[in-house]
Every structure is written in C-alpha cells, then in structure tokens.
C-alpha cells in the first residue's frame, strides 16, 4: 500500500518511509491511498490486541520491509490490554487506554512508532527524536525510545507550564533521553522543533526526526484498540458500539473513524472537546476557524488548531458529508469538575479531566434520548492530574505501579533559552 500526502505534491511512499519522514516533503500529512475493507469474520479466532492489531495493520505494510517484522512489532507495542467494561447504566461502557508505562493512550502510538523505526536499517549515527510537549506526549515518546540503541530523545517542554508530576516524569529518563525546560511557551517549543527539523545543515550533522501526533506511525496503531473493543462487543452482543472520544489534535478520534471505515462494527463517533471550540463550531455548521488554544483543566486537549483536521478534510472533501459522519461538542471546565464529582459520588470512580469531557457528553446524549451501546474512551489515568482531581474527590488517587516507579526515580531537566540557535548548539554538542 502507498501513502499519499494530503497536499498531493509529494511522491507516494511506503508506510515505513512515511513514518521515518514524519511529515511529507510538501508540508502535507501522509494518508493511505485506499483503505482496506475488513469484516468481523476476517478476525475470526483472534481476541488479543496484538493479534487483532497485526491483522488490521498488515495491509498498510504491504510492500514495506517492515511487514516481516509486524508480528513482533505488534507483540511489543500492544502488550498492555485495554479493559473494556460496563460503566454505570446498562449500555454504557468505558475503554481504559491508560495502563501503559506513562498512563496515557499515547503509549500505544509512541510504542508502535518506536518499534517500527527501530526495525528500519540502522544508520551510522544515532537518530535524535525531537519532541515538543505540553505534558503527556513527551513522556510517552521518551518511554518508547528509552534505552533503544541507535536512538536519542530530546524533549522540549515549557518551564513552569506542565504539572509538577508531569515535569518529574519528563525528567526521569536517563541515558539516551534528555529533557530541556524551555523558558518560553509550548508554541516556542514547537517552533524550535520545526526550525531544527527544517535545518538541512543541522540534520546532516545530527540526524533528526520527530514523533509528534501527525506521524502516521502514531495514527495507524491507534485503530487497533477500537478494533478490539468493537469486535469484543460485537461478538458478545451482535450490536455495534459507538464511541465518545476526548479530542485535541484529532489523532485518537481519526483512528476510530478509520477503523469504522475499514469495516469494524463501530456505529457512531462523537468528539468531546474542552472549552476550545474550533471543532464544535465547525460540526455545528460553522466555518473551520483555527486559532490559538486556550488553557483548560483538560490541558492535553488545549488545541485551537487540531493538526489532524487536514486529514479529515482530505478524507471528506465535502463538508456536509463530514458533518454527517462525525459530531463534536464542547465541555466547559465547570462541567468537567461537576462530572468528576458526580461520577465519583455515584459510581465511586475517579476520572481524569480529559475522560470527564467524554463522560459528560455521553450524559448529554442520553439526556436527549440517544439509544444504543456507547463507550467513553478513557485517555489518561487520574493520578496524572492529582492537583486537579484530588481536591474534587476529597482523597488521594492511588498511583498505578508504572507511574509510581517512574516518580520514584530522580528527575533532571536542563534549562534552555527559547531560541533555535541554542537548541542547535546543544544538539551538536551531544
Ligand atoms: C493527547 C491527549 C488527548 C487528545 O488526543 P488527540 O489525539 O490529540 O485528539 C486526550 N486526552 C489525553 C489524556 C491526552 O494525553
């Protein structure tokens, strides 16, 4: 299968090549030239996440040398099974994607991308993965590449603008991972990464790549847990499952949509945004108006210009059709707080602020009489956000083991000016 640029001005490449490149040379994002069609029967006898992932992803690697390694890559990247379970009322479910090493769904995409890049022919110099992060991405990427020979990771985060626990997590990797606390904003970090990746001279001296959410190597694997959850539900109930997905850059939700288009038993998909309203306005019939993100309690979704929108628009050139296949609604900080408190009081469970946006939206849908089986996608463990959720539920949230081990390690970050020349110097001296 070939991967095409959404801008149409770059030569087609294979999946492995698209992953190594990150972005297409014409500035577009890579998309499969056509989607395979699979039926639930094509997954007969497969129940585990690695087995389903391998069957689902195989057509995408057709023609790429990574195809031979796909079974091993899937075993490595999908070793953590995401529980799908009942959630309160009959017909309501929760899919927990936060049982990986850094307790957020991004572990799946980052782990798969790292395994794929590691499966490509080794270069003479190490490949440095640059990642700008506002919180969760940096840790997931660092954990995925930590101690992999031939790779180094440079994390850039805005000093003082990630939570104390997130900062500790970003700085607790040693060896081939370095954390830089940048005296600037997340936008500064992103700009520095972009400039470095566009600097041909620097890249010749220090081979560079990135692992941000537009990478095809993070998008494709995220389809796998939707496939597994919808198949498990289908086998048990003979009914399709609908999903409410907490959304920022649209990577996780787009993966759900691709799984549905491929033929998995997914009924409806609804996007839950925080107070950033770019998607809710568009899907309500307004214009698509990207803008700077505003800070909210669900900070990993503080996106005003979702970078995967370009893929959606490529998939559905007709806006009216796009509005028929997806819906989106916005949830305020106040509603996030109410939802976490209400669910804790009623069910004794603590949700993270991101997951709470989706839980709230499902409450709204049910309130309007929406029928069928619906699944809230739980994107992070609440213990990642103790400053936010613990005062609401009035008790400490126990740490999952992986997170506790990480937080027990010493943490160190190097100060860095918000300046691309300074970053270039550090990378050359590494
Ligand atoms: C990244 C993230 C999101 C948003 O996912 P997108 O793929 O960017 O839409 C939601 N919740 C959590 C916890 C995240 O880390």
GROMACS .gro file of N, CA and C and ligand atoms in nm, residues 104-106 136-137 213 222 246-253 300-301 352 354 379-380 385, ligand 1:
model
   81
  104UNK      N    1  -0.111   0.703   2.978
  104UNK     CA    2  -0.199   0.772   2.883
  104UNK      C    3  -0.204   0.692   2.753
  105UNK      N    4  -0.310   0.715   2.672
  105UNK     CA    5  -0.325   0.634   2.550
  105UNK      C    6  -0.209   0.653   2.454
  106UNK      N    7  -0.136   0.765   2.469
  106UNK     CA    8  -0.026   0.793   2.375
  106UNK      C    9   0.083   0.688   2.381
  136UNK      N   10   0.174   1.510   2.813
  136UNK     CA   11   0.173   1.364   2.803
  136UNK      C   12   0.261   1.307   2.691
  137UNK      N   13   0.269   1.375   2.578
  137UNK     CA   14   0.339   1.318   2.463
  137UNK      C   15   0.486   1.292   2.492
  213UNK      N   16   0.212   1.424   1.688
  213UNK     CA   17   0.087   1.349   1.666
  213UNK      C   18   0.048   1.341   1.519
  222UNK      N   19  -0.335   0.335   1.659
  222UNK     CA   20  -0.447   0.370   1.748
  222UNK      C   21  -0.578   0.308   1.699
  246UNK      N   22  -1.242   1.186   2.376
  246UNK     CA   23  -1.187   1.317   2.416
  246UNK      C   24  -1.085   1.361   2.311
  247UNK      N   25  -1.100   1.484   2.260
  247UNK     CA   26  -1.027   1.522   2.139
  247UNK      C   27  -0.950   1.652   2.153
  248UNK      N   28  -0.826   1.650   2.103
  248UNK     CA   29  -0.743   1.770   2.097
  248UNK      C   30  -0.693   1.788   1.956
  249UNK      N   31  -0.588   1.715   1.920
  249UNK     CA   32  -0.534   1.722   1.784
  249UNK      C   33  -0.603   1.625   1.688
  250UNK      N   34  -0.704   1.554   1.735
  250UNK     CA   35  -0.785   1.468   1.649
  250UNK      C   36  -0.718   1.338   1.606
  251UNK      N   37  -0.606   1.302   1.670
  251UNK     CA   38  -0.538   1.178   1.630
  251UNK      C   39  -0.615   1.055   1.675
  252UNK      N   40  -0.655   1.053   1.801
  252UNK     CA   41  -0.725   0.938   1.856
  252UNK      C   42  -0.861   0.920   1.789
  253UNK      N   43  -0.934   1.029   1.769
  253UNK     CA   44  -1.067   1.020   1.708
  253UNK      C   45  -1.057   0.979   1.560
  300UNK      N   46  -0.421   1.847   2.803
  300UNK     CA   47  -0.367   1.778   2.685
  300UNK      C   48  -0.457   1.798   2.563
  301UNK      N   49  -0.572   1.860   2.583
  301UNK     CA   50  -0.664   1.886   2.472
  301UNK      C   51  -0.675   2.036   2.444
  352UNK      N   52  -1.007   1.108   3.490
  352UNK     CA   53  -0.916   1.220   3.463
  352UNK      C   54  -0.998   1.330   3.395
  354UNK      N   55  -0.971   1.478   3.117
  354UNK     CA   56  -0.995   1.458   2.973
  354UNK      C   57  -1.108   1.358   2.952
  379UNK      N   58  -0.871   0.836   2.835
  379UNK     CA   59  -0.741   0.860   2.771
  379UNK      C   60  -0.624   0.868   2.868
  380UNK      N   61  -0.648   0.897   2.996
  380UNK     CA   62  -0.536   0.902   3.091
  380UNK      C   63  -0.583   0.858   3.229
  385UNK      N   64  -0.306   1.369   3.727
  385UNK     CA   65  -0.353   1.507   3.749
  385UNK      C   66  -0.402   1.526   3.891
  431LIG     C1   67  -0.329   1.380   2.385
  431LIG     C2   68  -0.446   1.359   2.475
  431LIG     C3   69  -0.579   1.377   2.430
  431LIG     C4   70  -0.612   1.428   2.293
  431LIG     O1   71  -0.583   1.333   2.192
  431LIG     P1   72  -0.573   1.377   2.039
  431LIG     O2   73  -0.530   1.256   1.967
  431LIG     O3   74  -0.472   1.488   2.033
  431LIG     O4   75  -0.707   1.426   1.998
  431LIG     C5   76  -0.682   1.347   2.517
  431LIG     N1   77  -0.656   1.305   2.644
  431LIG     C6   78  -0.531   1.287   2.690
  431LIG     C7   79  -0.512   1.242   2.829
  431LIG     C8   80  -0.421   1.313   2.608
  431LIG     O5   81  -0.297   1.296   2.655
   0.00000   0.00000   0.00000
